[in-house]
Amino acid sequence: MIHRVFVTCVVAIAASVPVQAQDFYGSIADVKLLKPEDAKDAPSVPAPSGAIVLFDGKSLDAWTKRDGKAPAHWKILDGGILQVEKGGDIITKQKFDGKFKLHVEFRVPYMPKASGQGRGNSGVYVQGRYEVQVLDSYGLKSQNNDCGGIYSVAAPKVNACKAPTVWQTYDIEFQAPRCENGKVSEPAVLTVHHNGVLIHDKQALARKNKDKLEIVTNTTAGLGGDPCSPGPILLQDHGNPVQYRNIWLLPVKD
């Protein structure tokens, strides 16, 4: 997608007045759509029986700041929408291990003056360690740091992005790393559907490092810590007003 200069003919904003976050969710009439459905919201998916609801649109009781102590500070907007606020990441109070399915609904702002990693950037970190990137990558040839990428590990098989401002879904199936004697013996594994499209199929979190295969236990800006221990779900503040809704996690028995 060619990054275009944003033009508005409706409201003139004085230079001294900051642009409000909501302004980034206005018209996308000048975006060249690849197909009409790219401007239609992905359907919201209710939490199934047995799921742990992490965000129901009403409160952030299940979340804290990244330090695990201070209350989560992001804003809940009308319509049960959670908006990223500057001041840091948020994490779930609860930690998770083993196998589970994580469902996340999100949308990215329309920021045509920005480019690359400055264009609607956030991320979903499974166990606080493994990032599935959130970004406005509409129409691009996806790399491992684009939307749907497992950051610095694997690019999505296809670019399944919808246009900016449009609601999208991630369904992330996760298998925690297997450990022996307190050390990782097999890497974590992710399967990801983006807007219902399979973009990672049992992707082992490992990458080549020179001539060796390196197990990844923490992607960029993750919480780190003992990869053999449970970890929270982390949503990243990268300075852009990305929005989330309807987040739930379903434990899966072996």
PDB file of C-alpha atoms in Angstrom:
ATOM      1  CA  MET A   1       0.000   0.000   0.000  1.00  0.00           C
ATOM      2  CA  ILE A   2       1.338   3.446  -0.879  1.00  0.00           C
ATOM      3  CA  HIS A   3       1.459   5.707   2.163  1.00  0.00           C
ATOM      4  CA  ARG A   4      -0.598   8.764   1.289  1.00  0.00           C
ATOM      5  CA  VAL A   5      -0.768  12.227   2.760  1.00  0.00           C
ATOM      6  CA  PHE A   6      -3.887  12.578   4.906  1.00  0.00           C
ATOM      7  CA  VAL A   7      -6.131  15.452   3.842  1.00  0.00           C
ATOM      8  CA  THR A   8      -9.165  16.671   5.737  1.00  0.00           C
ATOM      9  CA  CYS A   9     -11.570  19.270   4.397  1.00  0.00           C
ATOM     10  CA  VAL A  10     -13.956  19.184   7.339  1.00  0.00           C
ATOM     11  CA  VAL A  11     -12.131  20.519  10.383  1.00  0.00           C
ATOM     12  CA  ALA A  12      -9.096  22.769  10.586  1.00  0.00           C
ATOM     13  CA  ILE A  13      -7.057  21.929  13.684  1.00  0.00           C
ATOM     14  CA  ALA A  14      -4.831  24.608  15.127  1.00  0.00           C
ATOM     15  CA  ALA A  15      -1.201  23.620  15.508  1.00  0.00           C
ATOM     16  CA  SER A  16      -1.430  24.195  19.247  1.00  0.00           C
ATOM     17  CA  VAL A  17      -4.256  21.684  19.667  1.00  0.00           C
ATOM     18  CA  PRO A  18      -3.187  18.020  19.863  1.00  0.00           C
ATOM     19  CA  VAL A  19      -4.955  15.523  17.628  1.00  0.00           C
ATOM     20  CA  GLN A  20      -7.179  13.278  19.718  1.00  0.00           C
ATOM     21  CA  ALA A  21      -6.833   9.506  19.421  1.00  0.00           C
ATOM     22  CA  GLN A  22     -10.381   9.125  18.121  1.00  0.00           C
ATOM     23  CA  ASP A  23      -9.511  11.231  15.065  1.00  0.00           C
ATOM     24  CA  PHE A  24      -7.491   8.257  13.781  1.00  0.00           C
ATOM     25  CA  TYR A  25     -10.695   6.204  13.392  1.00  0.00           C
ATOM     26  CA  GLY A  26     -12.383   8.469  10.848  1.00  0.00           C
ATOM     27  CA  SER A  27     -12.853   8.042   7.116  1.00  0.00           C
ATOM     28  CA  ILE A  28     -10.700   5.653   5.093  1.00  0.00           C
ATOM     29  CA  ALA A  29     -12.283   6.733   1.814  1.00  0.00           C
ATOM     30  CA  ASP A  30      -8.867   7.397   0.308  1.00  0.00           C
ATOM     31  CA  VAL A  31      -7.559   3.895   1.052  1.00  0.00           C
ATOM     32  CA  LYS A  32      -7.426   1.749  -2.069  1.00  0.00           C
ATOM     33  CA  LEU A  33      -9.174  -1.462  -1.056  1.00  0.00           C
ATOM     34  CA  LEU A  34      -7.939  -4.767  -2.427  1.00  0.00           C
ATOM     35  CA  LYS A  35     -11.427  -6.209  -2.013  1.00  0.00           C
ATOM     36  CA  PRO A  36     -14.693  -4.779  -0.591  1.00  0.00           C
ATOM     37  CA  GLU A  37     -14.784  -7.064   2.475  1.00  0.00           C
ATOM     38  CA  ASP A  38     -11.531  -5.507   3.705  1.00  0.00           C
ATOM     39  CA  ALA A  39     -13.630  -2.558   4.888  1.00  0.00           C
ATOM     40  CA  LYS A  40     -16.075  -4.787   6.800  1.00  0.00           C
ATOM     41  CA  ASP A  41     -15.518  -5.719  10.438  1.00  0.00           C
ATOM     42  CA  ALA A  42     -14.631  -9.312  11.190  1.00  0.00           C
ATOM     43  CA  PRO A  43     -17.520 -10.797  13.193  1.00  0.00           C
ATOM     44  CA  SER A  44     -17.154 -10.726  16.962  1.00  0.00           C
ATOM     45  CA  VAL A  45     -16.922 -14.196  18.516  1.00  0.00           C
ATOM     46  CA  PRO A  46     -18.573 -14.809  21.905  1.00  0.00           C
ATOM     47  CA  ALA A  47     -16.551 -16.623  24.546  1.00  0.00           C
ATOM     48  CA  PRO A  48     -17.402 -20.347  24.530  1.00  0.00           C
ATOM     49  CA  SER A  49     -18.290 -22.369  27.587  1.00  0.00           C
ATOM     50  CA  GLY A  50     -15.249 -22.883  29.798  1.00  0.00           C
ATOM     51  CA  ALA A  51     -13.409 -19.811  28.507  1.00  0.00           C
ATOM     52  CA  ILE A  52     -11.767 -17.273  30.803  1.00  0.00           C
ATOM     53  CA  VAL A  53     -12.999 -13.809  29.838  1.00  0.00           C
ATOM     54  CA  LEU A  54     -10.061 -11.414  30.058  1.00  0.00           C
ATOM     55  CA  PHE A  55     -11.816  -8.302  28.772  1.00  0.00           C
ATOM     56  CA  ASP A  56     -15.604  -8.029  28.601  1.00  0.00           C
ATOM     57  CA  GLY A  57     -15.774  -4.360  27.673  1.00  0.00           C
ATOM     58  CA  LYS A  58     -16.739  -3.264  31.186  1.00  0.00           C
ATOM     59  CA  SER A  59     -13.676  -3.329  33.419  1.00  0.00           C
ATOM     60  CA  LEU A  60      -9.935  -3.916  33.601  1.00  0.00           C
ATOM     61  CA  ASP A  61     -10.163  -5.905  36.827  1.00  0.00           C
ATOM     62  CA  ALA A  62      -8.277  -8.793  35.196  1.00  0.00           C
ATOM     63  CA  TRP A  63      -5.314  -6.582  34.254  1.00  0.00           C
ATOM     64  CA  THR A  64      -2.455  -4.606  35.780  1.00  0.00           C
ATOM     65  CA  LYS A  65       0.363  -2.501  34.456  1.00  0.00           C
ATOM     66  CA  ARG A  66       3.472  -4.356  33.287  1.00  0.00           C
ATOM     67  CA  ASP A  67       4.916  -4.322  36.814  1.00  0.00           C
ATOM     68  CA  GLY A  68       2.125  -6.646  37.946  1.00  0.00           C
ATOM     69  CA  LYS A  69       1.144  -4.260  40.748  1.00  0.00           C
ATOM     70  CA  ALA A  70      -0.334  -0.954  39.586  1.00  0.00           C
ATOM     71  CA  PRO A  71      -3.882  -0.930  38.193  1.00  0.00           C
ATOM     72  CA  ALA A  72      -4.162  -1.049  34.400  1.00  0.00           C
ATOM     73  CA  HIS A  73      -4.473   2.504  33.081  1.00  0.00           C
ATOM     74  CA  TRP A  74      -5.791   2.121  29.533  1.00  0.00           C
ATOM     75  CA  LYS A  75      -9.147   3.706  28.658  1.00  0.00           C
ATOM     76  CA  ILE A  76     -12.438   1.899  28.179  1.00  0.00           C
ATOM     77  CA  LEU A  77     -14.431   3.768  25.540  1.00  0.00           C
ATOM     78  CA  ASP A  78     -18.105   3.607  24.647  1.00  0.00           C
ATOM     79  CA  GLY A  79     -19.045   0.316  23.081  1.00  0.00           C
ATOM     80  CA  GLY A  80     -16.773  -1.751  25.335  1.00  0.00           C
ATOM     81  CA  ILE A  81     -13.594  -0.754  23.518  1.00  0.00           C
ATOM     82  CA  LEU A  82     -10.203  -0.804  25.218  1.00  0.00           C
ATOM     83  CA  GLN A  83      -7.758   1.770  23.879  1.00  0.00           C
ATOM     84  CA  VAL A  84      -3.995   1.740  24.311  1.00  0.00           C
ATOM     85  CA  GLU A  85      -2.804   4.643  26.442  1.00  0.00           C
ATOM     86  CA  LYS A  86       0.755   5.888  26.751  1.00  0.00           C
ATOM     87  CA  GLY A  87       2.341   4.872  30.006  1.00  0.00           C
ATOM     88  CA  GLY A  88       3.194   1.265  29.365  1.00  0.00           C
ATOM     89  CA  ASP A  89       1.993  -2.236  28.594  1.00  0.00           C
ATOM     90  CA  ILE A  90      -0.718  -4.074  30.511  1.00  0.00           C
ATOM     91  CA  ILE A  91      -0.716  -7.725  31.575  1.00  0.00           C
ATOM     92  CA  THR A  92      -3.282 -10.150  32.923  1.00  0.00           C
ATOM     93  CA  LYS A  93      -3.214 -10.903  36.629  1.00  0.00           C
ATOM     94  CA  GLN A  94      -3.644 -14.559  35.789  1.00  0.00           C
ATOM     95  CA  LYS A  95      -0.787 -16.582  34.292  1.00  0.00           C
ATOM     96  CA  PHE A  96      -1.137 -19.433  31.844  1.00  0.00           C
ATOM     97  CA  ASP A  97       0.723 -22.586  30.873  1.00  0.00           C
ATOM     98  CA  GLY A  98       0.185 -25.702  28.823  1.00  0.00           C
ATOM     99  CA  LYS A  99      -2.206 -25.523  25.866  1.00  0.00           C
ATOM    100  CA  PHE A 100      -4.796 -22.843  25.258  1.00  0.00           C
ATOM    101  CA  LYS A 101      -6.605 -20.820  22.606  1.00  0.00           C
ATOM    102  CA  LEU A 102      -6.497 -17.037  22.869  1.00  0.00           C
ATOM    103  CA  HIS A 103      -9.077 -14.923  21.052  1.00  0.00           C
ATOM    104  CA  VAL A 104      -8.364 -11.210  20.551  1.00  0.00           C
ATOM    105  CA  GLU A 105     -10.305  -8.602  18.578  1.00  0.00           C
ATOM    106  CA  PHE A 106      -8.455  -5.436  17.592  1.00  0.00           C
ATOM    107  CA  ARG A 107      -8.313  -2.573  15.155  1.00  0.00           C
ATOM    108  CA  VAL A 108      -5.525  -0.237  14.165  1.00  0.00           C
ATOM    109  CA  PRO A 109      -5.814   3.517  13.615  1.00  0.00           C
ATOM    110  CA  TYR A 110      -5.532   5.134  10.216  1.00  0.00           C
ATOM    111  CA  MET A 111      -2.185   6.949  10.339  1.00  0.00           C
ATOM    112  CA  PRO A 112      -1.298   7.702   6.695  1.00  0.00           C
ATOM    113  CA  LYS A 113       1.440  10.168   7.632  1.00  0.00           C
ATOM    114  CA  ALA A 114       3.269   7.461   9.572  1.00  0.00           C
ATOM    115  CA  SER A 115       5.175   4.537   8.104  1.00  0.00           C
ATOM    116  CA  GLY A 116       6.695   1.212   9.052  1.00  0.00           C
ATOM    117  CA  GLN A 117       6.661   0.393  12.755  1.00  0.00           C
ATOM    118  CA  GLY A 118       5.082   3.769  13.564  1.00  0.00           C
ATOM    119  CA  ARG A 119       1.828   2.890  11.845  1.00  0.00           C
ATOM    120  CA  GLY A 120      -0.690   1.530  14.365  1.00  0.00           C
ATOM    121  CA  ASN A 121       1.817  -0.524  16.350  1.00  0.00           C
ATOM    122  CA  SER A 122       0.938  -2.768  19.293  1.00  0.00           C
ATOM    123  CA  GLY A 123       1.294  -6.462  20.012  1.00  0.00           C
ATOM    124  CA  VAL A 124      -0.215  -9.487  21.733  1.00  0.00           C
ATOM    125  CA  TYR A 125       2.359 -11.333  23.825  1.00  0.00           C
ATOM    126  CA  VAL A 126       1.487 -14.906  24.747  1.00  0.00           C
ATOM    127  CA  GLN A 127       2.873 -15.763  28.203  1.00  0.00           C
ATOM    128  CA  GLY A 128       4.220 -12.225  28.078  1.00  0.00           C
ATOM    129  CA  ARG A 129       7.107 -13.578  25.979  1.00  0.00           C
ATOM    130  CA  TYR A 130       6.014 -14.339  22.415  1.00  0.00           C
ATOM    131  CA  GLU A 131       4.647 -11.467  20.326  1.00  0.00           C
ATOM    132  CA  VAL A 132       2.104 -11.701  17.568  1.00  0.00           C
ATOM    133  CA  GLN A 133       2.500  -8.280  16.006  1.00  0.00           C
ATOM    134  CA  VAL A 134      -0.334  -5.771  15.633  1.00  0.00           C
ATOM    135  CA  LEU A 135       0.298  -3.139  12.951  1.00  0.00           C
ATOM    136  CA  ASP A 136      -1.298  -1.452   9.961  1.00  0.00           C
ATOM    137  CA  SER A 137       0.237  -3.678   7.282  1.00  0.00           C
ATOM    138  CA  TYR A 138      -2.692  -3.508   4.891  1.00  0.00           C
ATOM    139  CA  GLY A 139      -1.696  -4.333   1.336  1.00  0.00           C
ATOM    140  CA  LEU A 140       1.964  -4.981   2.107  1.00  0.00           C
ATOM    141  CA  LYS A 141       4.130  -8.008   1.485  1.00  0.00           C
ATOM    142  CA  SER A 142       4.322  -9.194   5.068  1.00  0.00           C
ATOM    143  CA  GLN A 143       7.555  -9.709   6.954  1.00  0.00           C
ATOM    144  CA  ASN A 144       8.084 -11.071  10.453  1.00  0.00           C
ATOM    145  CA  ASN A 145       7.596  -7.604  11.965  1.00  0.00           C
ATOM    146  CA  ASP A 146       4.309  -6.911  10.160  1.00  0.00           C
ATOM    147  CA  CYS A 147       0.786  -7.550  11.364  1.00  0.00           C
ATOM    148  CA  GLY A 148       0.346 -11.261  12.011  1.00  0.00           C
ATOM    149  CA  GLY A 149       4.073 -11.835  12.233  1.00  0.00           C
ATOM    150  CA  ILE A 150       5.558 -13.720  15.170  1.00  0.00           C
ATOM    151  CA  TYR A 151       7.975 -10.915  15.844  1.00  0.00           C
ATOM    152  CA  SER A 152      11.482 -11.615  14.509  1.00  0.00           C
ATOM    153  CA  VAL A 153      10.637 -15.322  14.179  1.00  0.00           C
ATOM    154  CA  ALA A 154       8.183 -15.941  11.329  1.00  0.00           C
ATOM    155  CA  ALA A 155       6.267 -13.914   8.755  1.00  0.00           C
ATOM    156  CA  PRO A 156       2.597 -14.801   8.202  1.00  0.00           C
ATOM    157  CA  LYS A 157       1.971 -17.209   5.317  1.00  0.00           C
ATOM    158  CA  VAL A 158      -0.391 -14.646   3.787  1.00  0.00           C
ATOM    159  CA  ASN A 159      -1.341 -11.060   4.528  1.00  0.00           C
ATOM    160  CA  ALA A 160      -4.863 -11.401   5.945  1.00  0.00           C
ATOM    161  CA  CYS A 161      -5.149  -7.792   7.150  1.00  0.00           C
ATOM    162  CA  LYS A 162      -8.257  -5.718   6.855  1.00  0.00           C
ATOM    163  CA  ALA A 163      -8.031  -1.994   6.241  1.00  0.00           C
ATOM    164  CA  PRO A 164      -7.179   0.313   9.164  1.00  0.00           C
ATOM    165  CA  THR A 165     -10.064   1.261  11.523  1.00  0.00           C
ATOM    166  CA  VAL A 166     -11.780  -2.070  10.709  1.00  0.00           C
ATOM    167  CA  TRP A 167     -12.173  -4.721  13.426  1.00  0.00           C
ATOM    168  CA  GLN A 168      -9.983  -7.808  13.033  1.00  0.00           C
ATOM    169  CA  THR A 169      -9.549 -11.069  14.929  1.00  0.00           C
ATOM    170  CA  TYR A 170      -6.685 -13.234  16.104  1.00  0.00           C
ATOM    171  CA  ASP A 171      -7.261 -16.819  17.192  1.00  0.00           C
ATOM    172  CA  ILE A 172      -3.979 -18.027  18.649  1.00  0.00           C
ATOM    173  CA  GLU A 173      -3.507 -21.681  19.590  1.00  0.00           C
ATOM    174  CA  PHE A 174      -0.548 -22.007  21.909  1.00  0.00           C
ATOM    175  CA  GLN A 175       1.508 -24.882  23.254  1.00  0.00           C
ATOM    176  CA  ALA A 176       3.948 -23.835  25.967  1.00  0.00           C
ATOM    177  CA  PRO A 177       7.559 -24.988  25.595  1.00  0.00           C
ATOM    178  CA  ARG A 178       8.375 -28.428  26.957  1.00  0.00           C
ATOM    179  CA  CYS A 179      10.985 -28.504  29.662  1.00  0.00           C
ATOM    180  CA  GLU A 180      13.276 -31.091  31.220  1.00  0.00           C
ATOM    181  CA  ASN A 181      15.204 -30.467  34.415  1.00  0.00           C
ATOM    182  CA  GLY A 182      14.183 -26.817  34.352  1.00  0.00           C
ATOM    183  CA  LYS A 183      15.407 -26.175  30.799  1.00  0.00           C
ATOM    184  CA  VAL A 184      13.514 -25.878  27.517  1.00  0.00           C
ATOM    185  CA  SER A 185      13.795 -29.088  25.518  1.00  0.00           C
ATOM    186  CA  GLU A 186      11.206 -28.246  22.843  1.00  0.00           C
ATOM    187  CA  PRO A 187      10.136 -24.743  21.762  1.00  0.00           C
ATOM    188  CA  ALA A 188       6.706 -23.234  22.175  1.00  0.00           C
ATOM    189  CA  VAL A 189       4.372 -23.715  19.200  1.00  0.00           C
ATOM    190  CA  LEU A 190       1.843 -21.266  17.747  1.00  0.00           C
ATOM    191  CA  THR A 191      -0.980 -21.715  15.260  1.00  0.00           C
ATOM    192  CA  VAL A 192      -2.617 -18.424  14.302  1.00  0.00           C
ATOM    193  CA  HIS A 193      -5.754 -17.581  12.356  1.00  0.00           C
ATOM    194  CA  HIS A 194      -6.056 -13.912  11.346  1.00  0.00           C
ATOM    195  CA  ASN A 195      -9.594 -12.936  10.368  1.00  0.00           C
ATOM    196  CA  GLY A 196     -10.285 -16.650   9.957  1.00  0.00           C
ATOM    197  CA  VAL A 197      -7.296 -17.200   7.651  1.00  0.00           C
ATOM    198  CA  LEU A 198      -4.530 -19.598   8.704  1.00  0.00           C
ATOM    199  CA  ILE A 199      -1.310 -17.563   8.814  1.00  0.00           C
ATOM    200  CA  HIS A 200       0.867 -19.785  11.056  1.00  0.00           C
ATOM    201  CA  ASP A 201       0.486 -23.565  11.171  1.00  0.00           C
ATOM    202  CA  LYS A 202       2.113 -25.194  14.201  1.00  0.00           C
ATOM    203  CA  GLN A 203       4.991 -22.736  14.009  1.00  0.00           C
ATOM    204  CA  ALA A 204       7.795 -23.753  16.368  1.00  0.00           C
ATOM    205  CA  LEU A 205       9.315 -20.708  18.046  1.00  0.00           C
ATOM    206  CA  ALA A 206      12.845 -21.286  16.853  1.00  0.00           C
ATOM    207  CA  ARG A 207      15.068 -19.571  14.295  1.00  0.00           C
ATOM    208  CA  LYS A 208      18.394 -20.060  12.641  1.00  0.00           C
ATOM    209  CA  ASN A 209      21.376 -18.498  14.371  1.00  0.00           C
ATOM    210  CA  LYS A 210      24.342 -19.000  12.059  1.00  0.00           C
ATOM    211  CA  ASP A 211      24.410 -22.776  11.508  1.00  0.00           C
ATOM    212  CA  LYS A 212      22.346 -23.684  14.570  1.00  0.00           C
ATOM    213  CA  LEU A 213      18.647 -23.715  15.362  1.00  0.00           C
ATOM    214  CA  GLU A 214      18.014 -21.426  18.324  1.00  0.00           C
ATOM    215  CA  ILE A 215      14.950 -21.890  20.544  1.00  0.00           C
ATOM    216  CA  VAL A 216      13.232 -18.548  21.093  1.00  0.00           C
ATOM    217  CA  THR A 217      12.123 -17.980  24.682  1.00  0.00           C
ATOM    218  CA  ASN A 218      11.435 -14.239  24.496  1.00  0.00           C
ATOM    219  CA  THR A 219      10.780 -11.971  21.521  1.00  0.00           C
ATOM    220  CA  THR A 220      11.678  -8.260  21.474  1.00  0.00           C
ATOM    221  CA  ALA A 221      10.304  -6.311  24.478  1.00  0.00           C
ATOM    222  CA  GLY A 222       8.783  -9.415  26.067  1.00  0.00           C
ATOM    223  CA  LEU A 223       8.735  -9.986  29.823  1.00  0.00           C
ATOM    224  CA  GLY A 224      11.385 -12.691  29.686  1.00  0.00           C
ATOM    225  CA  GLY A 225      11.856 -14.684  32.863  1.00  0.00           C
ATOM    226  CA  ASP A 226      11.819 -18.444  33.236  1.00  0.00           C
ATOM    227  CA  PRO A 227      10.319 -19.845  30.001  1.00  0.00           C
ATOM    228  CA  CYS A 228       9.376 -23.021  31.865  1.00  0.00           C
ATOM    229  CA  SER A 229       7.009 -21.082  34.122  1.00  0.00           C
ATOM    230  CA  PRO A 230       3.477 -19.827  33.376  1.00  0.00           C
ATOM    231  CA  GLY A 231       3.108 -16.298  32.033  1.00  0.00           C
ATOM    232  CA  PRO A 232       0.399 -13.662  31.498  1.00  0.00           C
ATOM    233  CA  ILE A 233      -1.112 -12.232  28.356  1.00  0.00           C
ATOM    234  CA  LEU A 234       0.503  -8.868  27.597  1.00  0.00           C
ATOM    235  CA  LEU A 235      -0.871  -6.106  25.381  1.00  0.00           C
ATOM    236  CA  GLN A 236       1.757  -3.659  24.208  1.00  0.00           C
ATOM    237  CA  ASP A 237       1.807   0.116  24.372  1.00  0.00           C
ATOM    238  CA  HIS A 238       3.913   1.238  21.410  1.00  0.00           C
ATOM    239  CA  GLY A 239       2.648   4.823  21.419  1.00  0.00           C
ATOM    240  CA  ASN A 240      -0.272   4.354  19.007  1.00  0.00           C
ATOM    241  CA  PRO A 241      -4.006   4.330  19.897  1.00  0.00           C
ATOM    242  CA  VAL A 242      -4.709   0.736  18.892  1.00  0.00           C
ATOM    243  CA  GLN A 243      -8.030  -0.592  20.188  1.00  0.00           C
ATOM    244  CA  TYR A 244      -9.090  -3.997  21.558  1.00  0.00           C
ATOM    245  CA  ARG A 245     -12.320  -5.698  22.534  1.00  0.00           C
ATOM    246  CA  ASN A 246     -13.688  -9.130  23.487  1.00  0.00           C
ATOM    247  CA  ILE A 247     -10.588 -10.966  24.717  1.00  0.00           C
ATOM    248  CA  TRP A 248     -10.921 -14.490  26.054  1.00  0.00           C
ATOM    249  CA  LEU A 249      -8.807 -17.582  26.642  1.00  0.00           C
ATOM    250  CA  LEU A 250      -9.881 -21.210  26.476  1.00  0.00           C
ATOM    251  CA  PRO A 251      -7.666 -23.788  28.207  1.00  0.00           C
ATOM    252  CA  VAL A 252      -7.191 -26.945  26.137  1.00  0.00           C
ATOM    253  CA  LYS A 253      -6.652 -30.340  27.732  1.00  0.00           C
ATOM    254  CA  ASP A 254      -3.936 -32.596  26.304  1.00  0.00           C
TER     255      ASP A 254
END
